PDB file of C-alpha atoms in Angstrom:
ATOM      1  CA  UNK N   1       0.000   0.000   0.000  1.00 53.00           C
ATOM      2  CA  UNK N   2       2.913   2.270   0.801  1.00 76.00           C
ATOM      3  CA  UNK N   3       4.581   1.680  -2.547  1.00 81.00           C
ATOM      4  CA  UNK N   4       1.534   2.838  -4.536  1.00 87.00           C
ATOM      5  CA  UNK N   5       1.583   6.150  -2.728  1.00 88.00           C
ATOM      6  CA  UNK N   6       5.326   6.381  -3.303  1.00 89.00           C
ATOM      7  CA  UNK N   7       4.885   5.644  -6.997  1.00 90.00           C
ATOM      8  CA  UNK N   8       2.371   8.444  -7.306  1.00 91.00           C
ATOM      9  CA  UNK N   9       4.743  10.766  -5.494  1.00 91.00           C
ATOM     10  CA  UNK N  10       7.575   9.711  -7.771  1.00 91.00           C
ATOM     11  CA  UNK N  11       5.569  10.613 -10.827  1.00 91.00           C
ATOM     12  CA  UNK N  12       4.777  14.013  -9.384  1.00 92.00           C
ATOM     13  CA  UNK N  13       8.432  14.302  -8.437  1.00 92.00           C
ATOM     14  CA  UNK N  14       9.574  13.726 -11.983  1.00 91.00           C
ATOM     15  CA  UNK N  15       7.217  16.386 -13.255  1.00 91.00           C
ATOM     16  CA  UNK N  16       8.669  18.753 -10.648  1.00 91.00           C
ATOM     17  CA  UNK N  17       5.245  19.158  -9.077  1.00 92.00           C
ATOM     18  CA  UNK N  18       6.082  17.942  -5.601  1.00 92.00           C
ATOM     19  CA  UNK N  19       6.319  20.290  -2.649  1.00 92.00           C
ATOM     20  CA  UNK N  20       9.352  20.244  -0.394  1.00 92.00           C
ATOM     21  CA  UNK N  21       7.282  18.354   2.144  1.00 92.00           C
ATOM     22  CA  UNK N  22       6.415  15.609  -0.347  1.00 92.00           C
ATOM     23  CA  UNK N  23      10.021  15.355  -1.380  1.00 92.00           C
ATOM     24  CA  UNK N  24      10.962  14.956   2.260  1.00 91.00           C
ATOM     25  CA  UNK N  25       8.512  12.030   2.430  1.00 91.00           C
ATOM     26  CA  UNK N  26      10.236  10.444  -0.566  1.00 90.00           C
ATOM     27  CA  UNK N  27      13.683  10.958   0.899  1.00 90.00           C
ATOM     28  CA  UNK N  28      12.568   9.525   4.175  1.00 89.00           C
ATOM     29  CA  UNK N  29      11.046   6.463   2.506  1.00 90.00           C
ATOM     30  CA  UNK N  30      14.096   5.636   0.429  1.00 89.00           C
ATOM     31  CA  UNK N  31      16.616   6.267   3.153  1.00 87.00           C
ATOM     32  CA  UNK N  32      14.974   4.582   6.090  1.00 83.00           C
ATOM     33  CA  UNK N  33      12.541   1.886   4.970  1.00 73.00           C
ATOM     34  CA  UNK N  34      12.773  -1.431   3.268  1.00 82.00           C
ATOM     35  CA  UNK N  35      12.285  -0.350  -0.294  1.00 85.00           C
ATOM     36  CA  UNK N  36      10.027  -2.324  -2.610  1.00 84.00           C
ATOM     37  CA  UNK N  37      12.185  -4.284  -5.100  1.00 83.00           C
ATOM     38  CA  UNK N  38      10.895  -2.521  -8.211  1.00 83.00           C
ATOM     39  CA  UNK N  39      11.761   0.855  -6.732  1.00 85.00           C
ATOM     40  CA  UNK N  40      15.274   0.041  -5.629  1.00 82.00           C
ATOM     41  CA  UNK N  41      16.998   1.998  -8.347  1.00 81.00           C
ATOM     42  CA  UNK N  42      15.660   5.148  -6.714  1.00 87.00           C
ATOM     43  CA  UNK N  43      17.336   4.241  -3.477  1.00 86.00           C
ATOM     44  CA  UNK N  44      20.726   5.122  -4.907  1.00 84.00           C
ATOM     45  CA  UNK N  45      19.383   8.454  -6.100  1.00 88.00           C
ATOM     46  CA  UNK N  46      17.916   9.589  -2.806  1.00 89.00           C
ATOM     47  CA  UNK N  47      20.766   8.022  -0.914  1.00 88.00           C
ATOM     48  CA  UNK N  48      23.134  10.103  -2.977  1.00 89.00           C
ATOM     49  CA  UNK N  49      21.222  13.316  -2.252  1.00 90.00           C
ATOM     50  CA  UNK N  50      21.216  12.627   1.464  1.00 88.00           C
ATOM     51  CA  UNK N  51      24.918  11.814   1.293  1.00 86.00           C
ATOM     52  CA  UNK N  52      25.710  14.967  -0.650  1.00 89.00           C
ATOM     53  CA  UNK N  53      24.144  17.066   2.031  1.00 88.00           C
ATOM     54  CA  UNK N  54      26.649  15.745   4.567  1.00 88.00           C
ATOM     55  CA  UNK N  55      29.584  17.096   2.664  1.00 87.00           C
ATOM     56  CA  UNK N  56      31.012  20.053   4.511  1.00 87.00           C
ATOM     57  CA  UNK N  57      33.530  22.751   3.964  1.00 86.00           C
ATOM     58  CA  UNK N  58      35.978  21.885   6.714  1.00 83.00           C
ATOM     59  CA  UNK N  59      38.690  24.489   6.211  1.00 83.00           C
ATOM     60  CA  UNK N  60      38.607  27.660   8.263  1.00 82.00           C
ATOM     61  CA  UNK N  61      37.569  30.740   6.378  1.00 80.00           C
ATOM     62  CA  UNK N  62      40.325  33.315   6.087  1.00 80.00           C
ATOM     63  CA  UNK N  63      39.156  36.879   5.917  1.00 78.00           C
ATOM     64  CA  UNK N  64      41.283  39.626   4.525  1.00 67.00           C
ATOM     65  CA  UNK N  65      42.269  41.622   7.562  1.00 62.00           C
ATOM     66  CA  UNK N  66      45.539  42.899   6.074  1.00 60.00           C
ATOM     67  CA  UNK N  67      44.042  46.314   5.481  1.00 60.00           C
ATOM     68  CA  UNK N  68      43.248  46.603   9.155  1.00 64.00           C
ATOM     69  CA  UNK N  69      46.804  45.669  10.019  1.00 71.00           C
ATOM     70  CA  UNK N  70      48.024  48.551   7.903  1.00 77.00           C
ATOM     71  CA  UNK N  71      45.604  50.835   9.617  1.00 81.00           C
ATOM     72  CA  UNK N  72      46.860  49.805  13.036  1.00 86.00           C
ATOM     73  CA  UNK N  73      50.435  50.091  11.889  1.00 88.00           C
ATOM     74  CA  UNK N  74      49.879  53.687  10.816  1.00 89.00           C
ATOM     75  CA  UNK N  75      48.207  54.423  14.134  1.00 91.00           C
ATOM     76  CA  UNK N  76      51.201  52.974  15.962  1.00 92.00           C
ATOM     77  CA  UNK N  77      53.606  54.932  13.780  1.00 93.00           C
ATOM     78  CA  UNK N  78      51.808  58.203  14.410  1.00 94.00           C
ATOM     79  CA  UNK N  79      51.789  57.520  18.149  1.00 95.00           C
ATOM     80  CA  UNK N  80      55.551  56.930  18.069  1.00 95.00           C
ATOM     81  CA  UNK N  81      56.025  60.068  16.003  1.00 95.00           C
ATOM     82  CA  UNK N  82      53.923  62.174  18.367  1.00 95.00           C
ATOM     83  CA  UNK N  83      55.764  60.809  21.364  1.00 95.00           C
ATOM     84  CA  UNK N  84      59.192  61.510  19.902  1.00 95.00           C
ATOM     85  CA  UNK N  85      58.145  65.017  18.895  1.00 95.00           C
ATOM     86  CA  UNK N  86      56.807  65.580  22.396  1.00 95.00           C
ATOM     87  CA  UNK N  87      59.968  64.354  24.158  1.00 95.00           C
ATOM     88  CA  UNK N  88      62.156  66.316  21.720  1.00 94.00           C
ATOM     89  CA  UNK N  89      60.104  69.399  22.397  1.00 94.00           C
ATOM     90  CA  UNK N  90      60.275  69.075  26.169  1.00 93.00           C
ATOM     91  CA  UNK N  91      64.017  68.380  26.004  1.00 94.00           C
ATOM     92  CA  UNK N  92      64.483  71.477  23.937  1.00 94.00           C
ATOM     93  CA  UNK N  93      62.323  73.474  26.312  1.00 93.00           C
ATOM     94  CA  UNK N  94      64.447  72.349  29.262  1.00 94.00           C
ATOM     95  CA  UNK N  95      67.624  73.366  27.482  1.00 94.00           C
ATOM     96  CA  UNK N  96      66.143  76.734  26.680  1.00 94.00           C
ATOM     97  CA  UNK N  97      65.153  77.227  30.291  1.00 94.00           C
ATOM     98  CA  UNK N  98      68.643  76.271  31.416  1.00 94.00           C
ATOM     99  CA  UNK N  99      70.132  78.724  28.938  1.00 95.00           C
ATOM    100  CA  UNK N 100      67.896  81.513  30.136  1.00 94.00           C
ATOM    101  CA  UNK N 101      68.778  80.737  33.738  1.00 94.00           C
ATOM    102  CA  UNK N 102      72.463  80.711  32.828  1.00 95.00           C
ATOM    103  CA  UNK N 103      72.156  84.041  31.066  1.00 95.00           C
ATOM    104  CA  UNK N 104      70.297  85.501  33.993  1.00 94.00           C
ATOM    105  CA  UNK N 105      72.929  84.411  36.468  1.00 94.00           C
ATOM    106  CA  UNK N 106      75.655  85.654  34.158  1.00 95.00           C
ATOM    107  CA  UNK N 107      73.951  89.004  33.994  1.00 95.00           C
ATOM    108  CA  UNK N 108      73.668  89.064  37.741  1.00 94.00           C
ATOM    109  CA  UNK N 109      77.352  88.263  38.109  1.00 94.00           C
ATOM    110  CA  UNK N 110      78.263  90.975  35.623  1.00 94.00           C
ATOM    111  CA  UNK N 111      76.214  93.459  37.552  1.00 93.00           C
ATOM    112  CA  UNK N 112      77.941  92.389  40.702  1.00 92.00           C
ATOM    113  CA  UNK N 113      81.408  92.684  39.225  1.00 91.00           C
ATOM    114  CA  UNK N 114      80.626  96.080  37.733  1.00 90.00           C
ATOM    115  CA  UNK N 115      79.570  97.368  41.123  1.00 88.00           C
ATOM    116  CA  UNK N 116      82.601  95.750  42.659  1.00 87.00           C
ATOM    117  CA  UNK N 117      84.822  97.661  40.233  1.00 86.00           C
ATOM    118  CA  UNK N 118      83.060 100.868  41.160  1.00 84.00           C
ATOM    119  CA  UNK N 119      83.872 100.051  44.755  1.00 80.00           C
ATOM    120  CA  UNK N 120      87.535  99.423  44.001  1.00 81.00           C
ATOM    121  CA  UNK N 121      87.934 102.728  42.093  1.00 80.00           C
ATOM    122  CA  UNK N 122      86.515 104.464  45.120  1.00 77.00           C
ATOM    123  CA  UNK N 123      89.086 102.596  47.183  1.00 77.00           C
ATOM    124  CA  UNK N 124      91.812 104.085  44.959  1.00 78.00           C
ATOM    125  CA  UNK N 125      90.942 107.526  46.302  1.00 78.00           C
ATOM    126  CA  UNK N 126      91.341 106.168  49.751  1.00 77.00           C
ATOM    127  CA  UNK N 127      94.871 105.158  48.802  1.00 77.00           C
ATOM    128  CA  UNK N 128      95.506 108.786  47.751  1.00 78.00           C
ATOM    129  CA  UNK N 129      94.369 109.933  51.175  1.00 79.00           C
ATOM    130  CA  UNK N 130      96.844 107.619  52.730  1.00 79.00           C
ATOM    131  CA  UNK N 131      99.814 109.018  50.825  1.00 81.00           C
ATOM    132  CA  UNK N 132      98.828 112.584  51.514  1.00 80.00           C
ATOM    133  CA  UNK N 133      98.374 111.922  55.201  1.00 80.00           C
ATOM    134  CA  UNK N 134     101.755 110.269  55.182  1.00 80.00           C
ATOM    135  CA  UNK N 135     103.211 113.405  53.639  1.00 81.00           C
ATOM    136  CA  UNK N 136     101.651 115.597  56.280  1.00 80.00           C
ATOM    137  CA  UNK N 137     102.384 113.448  59.298  1.00 79.00           C
ATOM    138  CA  UNK N 138     105.884 112.281  58.634  1.00 71.00           C
ATOM    139  CA  UNK N 139     106.031 108.856  59.708  1.00 62.00           C
ATOM    140  CA  UNK N 140     109.293 107.971  61.132  1.00 56.00           C
ATOM    141  CA  UNK N 141     109.165 104.453  60.878  1.00 52.00           C
TER     142      UNK N 141
ATOM    143  CA  UNK C   1      29.782  45.022  10.259  1.00 68.00           C
ATOM    144  CA  UNK C   2      32.267  43.350  12.559  1.00 79.00           C
ATOM    145  CA  UNK C   3      34.031  40.085  11.850  1.00 82.00           C
ATOM    146  CA  UNK C   4      32.036  38.043  14.365  1.00 84.00           C
ATOM    147  CA  UNK C   5      28.761  39.443  13.106  1.00 85.00           C
ATOM    148  CA  UNK C   6      29.778  38.745   9.536  1.00 85.00           C
ATOM    149  CA  UNK C   7      30.749  35.183  10.340  1.00 85.00           C
ATOM    150  CA  UNK C   8      27.487  34.491  12.117  1.00 86.00           C
ATOM    151  CA  UNK C   9      25.539  35.643   9.036  1.00 85.00           C
ATOM    152  CA  UNK C  10      27.733  33.745   6.648  1.00 86.00           C
ATOM    153  CA  UNK C  11      28.538  30.515   8.472  1.00 86.00           C
ATOM    154  CA  UNK C  12      25.102  28.863   8.109  1.00 87.00           C
ATOM    155  CA  UNK C  13      25.427  28.617   4.336  1.00 90.00           C
ATOM    156  CA  UNK C  14      29.160  28.062   3.874  1.00 89.00           C
ATOM    157  CA  UNK C  15      28.624  24.366   3.196  1.00 91.00           C
ATOM    158  CA  UNK C  16      25.927  25.128   0.647  1.00 92.00           C
ATOM    159  CA  UNK C  17      28.280  27.462  -1.162  1.00 92.00           C
ATOM    160  CA  UNK C  18      30.967  24.809  -1.118  1.00 93.00           C
ATOM    161  CA  UNK C  19      28.661  22.083  -2.396  1.00 93.00           C
ATOM    162  CA  UNK C  20      27.317  24.229  -5.218  1.00 93.00           C
ATOM    163  CA  UNK C  21      30.862  25.158  -6.179  1.00 92.00           C
ATOM    164  CA  UNK C  22      31.833  21.524  -6.139  1.00 91.00           C
ATOM    165  CA  UNK C  23      28.850  20.566  -8.248  1.00 91.00           C
ATOM    166  CA  UNK C  24      29.963  23.028 -10.886  1.00 90.00           C
ATOM    167  CA  UNK C  25      33.735  22.787 -10.638  1.00 89.00           C
ATOM    168  CA  UNK C  26      33.868  19.023  -9.906  1.00 85.00           C
ATOM    169  CA  UNK C  27      37.183  19.065  -8.037  1.00 84.00           C
ATOM    170  CA  UNK C  28      37.093  19.559  -4.278  1.00 86.00           C
ATOM    171  CA  UNK C  29      40.281  21.649  -4.315  1.00 88.00           C
ATOM    172  CA  UNK C  30      38.789  24.024  -6.860  1.00 88.00           C
ATOM    173  CA  UNK C  31      35.596  24.188  -4.853  1.00 90.00           C
ATOM    174  CA  UNK C  32      37.531  24.953  -1.666  1.00 91.00           C
ATOM    175  CA  UNK C  33      39.417  27.744  -3.379  1.00 90.00           C
ATOM    176  CA  UNK C  34      36.190  29.087  -4.807  1.00 91.00           C
ATOM    177  CA  UNK C  35      34.516  29.047  -1.391  1.00 92.00           C
ATOM    178  CA  UNK C  36      37.457  30.838   0.179  1.00 91.00           C
ATOM    179  CA  UNK C  37      37.543  33.402  -2.589  1.00 90.00           C
ATOM    180  CA  UNK C  38      33.821  33.947  -2.347  1.00 91.00           C
ATOM    181  CA  UNK C  39      33.853  34.656   1.352  1.00 90.00           C
ATOM    182  CA  UNK C  40      36.647  37.148   0.805  1.00 90.00           C
ATOM    183  CA  UNK C  41      34.441  38.865  -1.749  1.00 89.00           C
ATOM    184  CA  UNK C  42      31.513  38.882   0.639  1.00 89.00           C
ATOM    185  CA  UNK C  43      33.772  40.231   3.392  1.00 88.00           C
ATOM    186  CA  UNK C  44      34.898  43.066   1.154  1.00 87.00           C
ATOM    187  CA  UNK C  45      31.275  43.918   0.526  1.00 86.00           C
ATOM    188  CA  UNK C  46      30.274  43.559   4.138  1.00 83.00           C
ATOM    189  CA  UNK C  47      28.908  47.109   4.367  1.00 83.00           C
ATOM    190  CA  UNK C  48      26.362  46.406   1.648  1.00 85.00           C
ATOM    191  CA  UNK C  49      25.284  42.972   2.865  1.00 82.00           C
ATOM    192  CA  UNK C  50      22.555  44.240   5.168  1.00 80.00           C
ATOM    193  CA  UNK C  51      20.781  45.870   2.219  1.00 84.00           C
ATOM    194  CA  UNK C  52      20.109  42.489   0.617  1.00 84.00           C
ATOM    195  CA  UNK C  53      16.892  40.696   1.445  1.00 82.00           C
ATOM    196  CA  UNK C  54      18.544  37.318   1.570  1.00 85.00           C
ATOM    197  CA  UNK C  55      22.292  37.211   1.999  1.00 87.00           C
ATOM    198  CA  UNK C  56      22.217  33.495   1.286  1.00 89.00           C
ATOM    199  CA  UNK C  57      20.521  33.879  -2.109  1.00 90.00           C
ATOM    200  CA  UNK C  58      22.953  36.650  -2.946  1.00 90.00           C
ATOM    201  CA  UNK C  59      25.899  34.476  -1.954  1.00 91.00           C
ATOM    202  CA  UNK C  60      24.608  31.592  -4.045  1.00 92.00           C
ATOM    203  CA  UNK C  61      24.246  33.852  -7.080  1.00 92.00           C
ATOM    204  CA  UNK C  62      27.789  35.060  -6.527  1.00 92.00           C
ATOM    205  CA  UNK C  63      28.952  31.464  -6.273  1.00 92.00           C
ATOM    206  CA  UNK C  64      27.262  30.594  -9.541  1.00 92.00           C
ATOM    207  CA  UNK C  65      28.805  33.568 -11.333  1.00 92.00           C
ATOM    208  CA  UNK C  66      32.218  32.963  -9.852  1.00 91.00           C
ATOM    209  CA  UNK C  67      32.185  29.289 -10.847  1.00 91.00           C
ATOM    210  CA  UNK C  68      31.112  30.174 -14.378  1.00 90.00           C
ATOM    211  CA  UNK C  69      34.039  32.561 -14.601  1.00 89.00           C
ATOM    212  CA  UNK C  70      36.351  29.844 -13.332  1.00 87.00           C
ATOM    213  CA  UNK C  71      35.006  27.386 -15.868  1.00 86.00           C
ATOM    214  CA  UNK C  72      35.514  29.861 -18.658  1.00 84.00           C
ATOM    215  CA  UNK C  73      39.091  30.629 -17.717  1.00 81.00           C
ATOM    216  CA  UNK C  74      41.783  28.456 -19.209  1.00 53.00           C
ATOM    217  CA  UNK C  75      43.148  27.495 -15.852  1.00 57.00           C
ATOM    218  CA  UNK C  76      40.014  25.603 -15.041  1.00 51.00           C
ATOM    219  CA  UNK C  77      39.751  23.964 -18.437  1.00 56.00           C
ATOM    220  CA  UNK C  78      43.201  22.446 -17.987  1.00 59.00           C
ATOM    221  CA  UNK C  79      42.220  21.087 -14.630  1.00 53.00           C
ATOM    222  CA  UNK C  80      41.927  17.364 -14.220  1.00 52.00           C
ATOM    223  CA  UNK C  81      38.617  15.900 -13.192  1.00 54.00           C
ATOM    224  CA  UNK C  82      38.877  14.590  -9.679  1.00 53.00           C
ATOM    225  CA  UNK C  83      36.240  12.314  -8.385  1.00 51.00           C
ATOM    226  CA  UNK C  84      35.978  11.559  -4.711  1.00 51.00           C
ATOM    227  CA  UNK C  85      34.390   8.436  -3.405  1.00 49.00           C
ATOM    228  CA  UNK C  86      31.179   8.763  -1.539  1.00 46.00           C
ATOM    229  CA  UNK C  87      30.660   6.871   1.642  1.00 45.00           C
ATOM    230  CA  UNK C  88      27.359   5.321   2.351  1.00 42.00           C
ATOM    231  CA  UNK C  89      25.892   5.019   5.794  1.00 45.00           C
ATOM    232  CA  UNK C  90      22.527   4.082   7.209  1.00 46.00           C
ATOM    233  CA  UNK C  91      21.877   1.157   4.902  1.00 49.00           C
ATOM    234  CA  UNK C  92      22.286  -2.535   5.570  1.00 50.00           C
ATOM    235  CA  UNK C  93      25.794  -3.889   5.101  1.00 51.00           C
ATOM    236  CA  UNK C  94      25.129  -6.431   2.355  1.00 51.00           C
ATOM    237  CA  UNK C  95      23.724  -3.780   0.035  1.00 53.00           C
ATOM    238  CA  UNK C  96      26.473  -1.354   0.892  1.00 55.00           C
ATOM    239  CA  UNK C  97      29.025  -2.126  -1.804  1.00 60.00           C
ATOM    240  CA  UNK C  98      26.417  -2.417  -4.487  1.00 62.00           C
ATOM    241  CA  UNK C  99      24.780   0.797  -3.433  1.00 61.00           C
ATOM    242  CA  UNK C 100      28.127   2.529  -3.210  1.00 67.00           C
ATOM    243  CA  UNK C 101      28.604   1.829  -6.875  1.00 70.00           C
ATOM    244  CA  UNK C 102      25.200   3.101  -7.844  1.00 69.00           C
ATOM    245  CA  UNK C 103      25.641   6.159  -5.661  1.00 72.00           C
ATOM    246  CA  UNK C 104      28.748   7.144  -7.570  1.00 80.00           C
ATOM    247  CA  UNK C 105      26.845   6.344 -10.760  1.00 84.00           C
ATOM    248  CA  UNK C 106      24.291   8.971  -9.725  1.00 87.00           C
ATOM    249  CA  UNK C 107      27.149  11.378  -9.200  1.00 88.00           C
ATOM    250  CA  UNK C 108      28.385  10.748 -12.711  1.00 88.00           C
ATOM    251  CA  UNK C 109      24.908  11.023 -14.184  1.00 89.00           C
ATOM    252  CA  UNK C 110      24.440  14.412 -12.581  1.00 91.00           C
ATOM    253  CA  UNK C 111      27.893  15.496 -13.740  1.00 89.00           C
ATOM    254  CA  UNK C 112      26.798  14.830 -17.325  1.00 89.00           C
ATOM    255  CA  UNK C 113      23.839  17.196 -17.098  1.00 91.00           C
ATOM    256  CA  UNK C 114      24.047  20.752 -18.439  1.00 91.00           C
ATOM    257  CA  UNK C 115      25.273  23.268 -15.847  1.00 90.00           C
ATOM    258  CA  UNK C 116      21.893  24.885 -15.369  1.00 91.00           C
ATOM    259  CA  UNK C 117      20.181  21.574 -14.610  1.00 93.00           C
ATOM    260  CA  UNK C 118      23.034  20.506 -12.387  1.00 92.00           C
ATOM    261  CA  UNK C 119      22.623  23.640 -10.284  1.00 93.00           C
ATOM    262  CA  UNK C 120      18.876  23.207 -10.059  1.00 94.00           C
ATOM    263  CA  UNK C 121      19.219  19.581  -8.965  1.00 93.00           C
ATOM    264  CA  UNK C 122      21.788  20.660  -6.402  1.00 93.00           C
ATOM    265  CA  UNK C 123      19.676  23.467  -4.999  1.00 93.00           C
ATOM    266  CA  UNK C 124      16.407  21.541  -4.988  1.00 93.00           C
ATOM    267  CA  UNK C 125      17.245  17.927  -4.235  1.00 92.00           C
ATOM    268  CA  UNK C 126      20.241  18.458  -2.003  1.00 92.00           C
ATOM    269  CA  UNK C 127      19.660  21.857  -0.409  1.00 92.00           C
ATOM    270  CA  UNK C 128      15.833  21.813  -0.401  1.00 92.00           C
ATOM    271  CA  UNK C 129      15.324  25.277  -1.862  1.00 92.00           C
ATOM    272  CA  UNK C 130      11.896  26.517  -2.934  1.00 92.00           C
ATOM    273  CA  UNK C 131      11.359  27.106  -6.663  1.00 93.00           C
ATOM    274  CA  UNK C 132      11.179  30.854  -6.051  1.00 92.00           C
ATOM    275  CA  UNK C 133      14.511  30.831  -4.247  1.00 92.00           C
ATOM    276  CA  UNK C 134      16.160  28.871  -7.041  1.00 93.00           C
ATOM    277  CA  UNK C 135      14.668  31.307  -9.537  1.00 93.00           C
ATOM    278  CA  UNK C 136      16.200  34.200  -7.610  1.00 91.00           C
ATOM    279  CA  UNK C 137      19.619  32.588  -7.451  1.00 91.00           C
ATOM    280  CA  UNK C 138      19.707  31.695 -11.138  1.00 92.00           C
ATOM    281  CA  UNK C 139      17.805  34.772 -12.270  1.00 92.00           C
ATOM    282  CA  UNK C 140      15.094  32.796 -14.083  1.00 93.00           C
ATOM    283  CA  UNK C 141      11.357  32.338 -13.545  1.00 93.00           C
ATOM    284  CA  UNK C 142      10.123  29.656 -11.104  1.00 92.00           C
ATOM    285  CA  UNK C 143       8.244  27.965 -13.968  1.00 93.00           C
ATOM    286  CA  UNK C 144      11.485  27.715 -15.930  1.00 94.00           C
ATOM    287  CA  UNK C 145      13.056  26.137 -12.837  1.00 93.00           C
ATOM    288  CA  UNK C 146      10.306  23.507 -12.771  1.00 93.00           C
ATOM    289  CA  UNK C 147      10.698  22.708 -16.451  1.00 94.00           C
ATOM    290  CA  UNK C 148      14.458  22.305 -16.188  1.00 94.00           C
ATOM    291  CA  UNK C 149      14.166  20.320 -12.975  1.00 94.00           C
ATOM    292  CA  UNK C 150      11.626  17.945 -14.468  1.00 94.00           C
ATOM    293  CA  UNK C 151      13.867  17.422 -17.475  1.00 94.00           C
ATOM    294  CA  UNK C 152      16.882  16.725 -15.289  1.00 94.00           C
ATOM    295  CA  UNK C 153      15.021  14.330 -13.011  1.00 93.00           C
ATOM    296  CA  UNK C 154      13.597  12.374 -15.932  1.00 93.00           C
ATOM    297  CA  UNK C 155      16.981  12.157 -17.543  1.00 93.00           C
ATOM    298  CA  UNK C 156      18.601  10.874 -14.352  1.00 91.00           C
ATOM    299  CA  UNK C 157      15.821   8.313 -13.820  1.00 90.00           C
ATOM    300  CA  UNK C 158      16.092   7.075 -17.423  1.00 90.00           C
ATOM    301  CA  UNK C 159      19.827   6.623 -17.151  1.00 88.00           C
ATOM    302  CA  UNK C 160      19.557   5.061 -13.749  1.00 85.00           C
ATOM    303  CA  UNK C 161      17.036   2.479 -14.932  1.00 83.00           C
ATOM    304  CA  UNK C 162      19.256   1.754 -17.906  1.00 84.00           C
ATOM    305  CA  UNK C 163      22.214   1.195 -15.584  1.00 78.00           C
ATOM    306  CA  UNK C 164      20.085  -0.848 -13.231  1.00 72.00           C
ATOM    307  CA  UNK C 165      18.838  -3.165 -15.975  1.00 75.00           C
ATOM    308  CA  UNK C 166      22.322  -3.427 -17.357  1.00 71.00           C
ATOM    309  CA  UNK C 167      23.477  -4.582 -13.935  1.00 63.00           C
ATOM    310  CA  UNK C 168      20.738  -7.193 -13.795  1.00 62.00           C
ATOM    311  CA  UNK C 169      21.530  -8.469 -17.293  1.00 60.00           C
ATOM    312  CA  UNK C 170      25.163  -8.765 -16.336  1.00 53.00           C
ATOM    313  CA  UNK C 171      24.289 -10.986 -13.403  1.00 48.00           C
TER     314      UNK C 171
END
């Protein structure tokens, strides 16, 4: 009784009039049941379809992420560049500050020495006083 | 679209892509390369993927076009035809060897069909696509799919019966 129904389905199947559900019935019949002898040639067909569906793509899928690597590389490069510019700048700034400080102290020292000279010229007059006083009060030493 | 998101959209049909490619290109190595290449192409178009109604149908169409290009190129025409052996499971042991033979006969019968019919058989009988879906993938009307499918199925059945009777006569 089963095989008559299957035969009808097979005819519909060959005319491409079966629904997916009906085709599932056919596949199920030929892959799981004891198939009627006169229908056995179909067993290979549906067995093959079921088998084909088990074939898988087993390799991992590689995606092109090279572009992203380049992107990250450029980001890294710019970070390094920024950092080096920053350190160079601060170094330079420190040197400048040191130079300014040096100049300032130099200026201060110059001022000091100038005033010191003034003081010593004034002292020269004092020396003059000494000689004149020596002339007036004859020192008998 | 991020990589994980892309993979979760694409993974469910990777085997279907591979099987269709193999149906058209015959060799598993070629089909593997094609699958790999195809997913790269999809990845490069990842921004546009969400605008497609069915990413799977789109991917299958791309597979078809890519395989046709491969077949046209000289490289593919110089390629040797590699046939892998199909294992059979779920049937009783005594019929196994015999069935194994006829299973690979089916494979050869399908391989002899025109490309269009081969694809339709693949999409309908192996992947269980609706006629409308097949029509979308191949860019033809569902009625044309039915006509071609019917032709292919009848042809396979005819050949199979011929082989079957031949086997009986031999014994």
